Amino acid sequence: MKSDNIIQKKSFDFAVRIVKFSKILLDRKETIIANQILRSGTSVGANIEEAIGASSNKDFINKMTISYKEIRETIYWLKLLFHSEVISKIEFDSMHNDAEEIIKIITKILTTSKEEASSK
């Protein structure tokens, strides 16, 4: 993994946290949501990896858009867990802050990529 690709690193680190977090949720008998958040939270980085290997700018934008949707879904599950009092504010804030940072980076990447595509 290239150390200078910030979204690649942040999405991978986030996925590792999600895997560990889902284990905690399973211990709390939150099986369905644990599986949902595991799927969406790890999909972010997987789609970023696919975007890095994209065959075209259109393919790149498509994969990054999927990553954006997956991180949004992950935030939904985090909010649901917090407001259902399954996780604490500290747990929520930590994961939510990381997710929001990833959203900002993906949004910037998508904006730049779309501008470059339209200027060609």
GROMACS .gro file of C-alpha atoms in nm:
model
  120
    1MET     CA    1   0.000   0.000   0.000
    2LYS     CA    2   0.142   0.336  -0.101
    3SER     CA    3   0.190   0.557   0.202
    4ASP     CA    4   0.110   0.875   0.009
    5ASN     CA    5  -0.242   0.769  -0.089
    6ILE     CA    6  -0.434   0.912   0.205
    7ILE     CA    7  -0.779   0.775   0.113
    8GLN     CA    8  -0.638   0.429   0.058
    9LYS     CA    9  -0.473   0.434   0.402
   10LYS     CA   10  -0.766   0.592   0.587
   11SER     CA   11  -1.022   0.356   0.433
   12PHE     CA   12  -0.806   0.053   0.515
   13ASP     CA   13  -0.752   0.169   0.874
   14PHE     CA   14  -1.126   0.234   0.902
   15ALA     CA   15  -1.201  -0.117   0.774
   16VAL     CA   16  -0.971  -0.265   1.039
   17ARG     CA   17  -1.157  -0.068   1.306
   18ILE     CA   18  -1.490  -0.186   1.165
   19VAL     CA   19  -1.381  -0.551   1.179
   20LYS     CA   20  -1.281  -0.511   1.544
   21PHE     CA   21  -1.597  -0.311   1.618
   22SER     CA   22  -1.820  -0.577   1.462
   23LYS     CA   23  -1.663  -0.836   1.694
   24ILE     CA   24  -1.764  -0.619   1.989
   25LEU     CA   25  -2.117  -0.592   1.850
   26LEU     CA   26  -2.134  -0.970   1.813
   27ASP     CA   27  -2.032  -1.004   2.177
   28ARG     CA   28  -2.325  -0.774   2.260
   29LYS     CA   29  -2.558  -1.002   2.060
   30GLU     CA   30  -2.613  -0.739   1.787
   31THR     CA   31  -2.565  -0.991   1.507
   32ILE     CA   32  -2.772  -0.834   1.228
   33ILE     CA   33  -2.632  -0.483   1.263
   34ALA     CA   34  -2.281  -0.620   1.318
   35ASN     CA   35  -2.304  -0.795   0.982
   36GLN     CA   36  -2.449  -0.485   0.813
   37ILE     CA   37  -2.183  -0.248   0.943
   38LEU     CA   38  -1.910  -0.501   0.867
   39ARG     CA   39  -2.028  -0.524   0.508
   40SER     CA   40  -2.067  -0.151   0.445
   41GLY     CA   41  -1.766  -0.038   0.648
   42THR     CA   42  -1.522  -0.273   0.477
   43SER     CA   43  -1.673  -0.215   0.133
   44VAL     CA   44  -1.553   0.146   0.137
   45GLY     CA   45  -1.187   0.050   0.113
   46ALA     CA   46  -1.252  -0.241  -0.122
   47ASN     CA   47  -1.419  -0.007  -0.372
   48ILE     CA   48  -1.139   0.247  -0.333
   49GLU     CA   49  -0.893  -0.030  -0.421
   50GLU     CA   50  -1.102  -0.109  -0.728
   51ALA     CA   51  -1.108   0.261  -0.818
   52ILE     CA   52  -0.728   0.277  -0.798
   53GLY     CA   53  -0.715  -0.003  -1.053
   54ALA     CA   54  -0.992   0.143  -1.270
   55SER     CA   55  -0.974   0.102  -1.645
   56SER     CA   56  -1.114   0.450  -1.718
   57ASN     CA   57  -1.207   0.777  -1.551
   58LYS     CA   58  -1.574   0.675  -1.571
   59ASP     CA   59  -1.494   0.346  -1.395
   60PHE     CA   60  -1.289   0.536  -1.133
   61ILE     CA   61  -1.578   0.776  -1.063
   62ASN     CA   62  -1.823   0.487  -1.042
   63LYS     CA   63  -1.615   0.297  -0.785
   64MET     CA   64  -1.551   0.610  -0.578
   65THR     CA   65  -1.924   0.686  -0.585
   66ILE     CA   66  -1.994   0.338  -0.449
   67SER     CA   67  -1.739   0.403  -0.172
   68TYR     CA   68  -1.921   0.727  -0.091
   69LYS     CA   69  -2.254   0.545  -0.065
   70GLU     CA   70  -2.103   0.272   0.155
   71ILE     CA   71  -1.950   0.517   0.402
   72ARG     CA   72  -2.287   0.698   0.421
   73GLU     CA   73  -2.455   0.365   0.498
   74THR     CA   74  -2.195   0.294   0.765
   75ILE     CA   75  -2.273   0.628   0.928
   76TYR     CA   76  -2.642   0.533   0.928
   77TRP     CA   77  -2.567   0.211   1.119
   78LEU     CA   78  -2.345   0.400   1.364
   79LYS     CA   79  -2.623   0.654   1.430
   80LEU     CA   80  -2.875   0.375   1.474
   81LEU     CA   81  -2.651   0.196   1.724
   82PHE     CA   82  -2.591   0.517   1.919
   83HIS     CA   83  -2.952   0.631   1.929
   84SER     CA   84  -3.061   0.278   2.025
   85GLU     CA   85  -2.815   0.298   2.315
   86VAL     CA   86  -2.614  -0.002   2.197
   87ILE     CA   87  -2.291   0.199   2.177
   88SER     CA   88  -2.166   0.486   2.389
   89LYS     CA   89  -2.112   0.844   2.277
   90ILE     CA   90  -1.736   0.788   2.293
   91GLU     CA   91  -1.760   0.483   2.065
   92PHE     CA   92  -1.993   0.667   1.828
   93ASP     CA   93  -1.789   0.988   1.813
   94SER     CA   94  -1.465   0.807   1.741
   95MET     CA   95  -1.604   0.600   1.453
   96HIS     CA   96  -1.825   0.880   1.323
   97ASN     CA   97  -1.539   1.131   1.307
   98ASP     CA   98  -1.329   0.890   1.102
   99ALA     CA   99  -1.622   0.823   0.869
  100GLU     CA  100  -1.690   1.194   0.819
  101GLU     CA  101  -1.324   1.253   0.735
  102ILE     CA  102  -1.342   0.978   0.472
  103ILE     CA  103  -1.658   1.135   0.326
  104LYS     CA  104  -1.482   1.470   0.290
  105ILE     CA  105  -1.187   1.314   0.110
  106ILE     CA  106  -1.404   1.105  -0.123
  107THR     CA  107  -1.622   1.408  -0.200
  108LYS     CA  108  -1.314   1.611  -0.296
  109ILE     CA  109  -1.181   1.327  -0.512
  110LEU     CA  110  -1.515   1.292  -0.688
  111THR     CA  111  -1.550   1.667  -0.745
  112THR     CA  112  -1.201   1.691  -0.893
  113SER     CA  113  -1.244   1.379  -1.106
  114LYS     CA  114  -1.576   1.499  -1.246
  115GLU     CA  115  -1.435   1.845  -1.322
  116GLU     CA  116  -1.140   1.688  -1.503
  117ALA     CA  117  -1.373   1.460  -1.701
  118SER     CA  118  -1.595   1.748  -1.808
  119SER     CA  119  -1.301   1.965  -1.917
  120LYS     CA  120  -1.177   1.703  -2.166
   0.00000   0.00000   0.00000
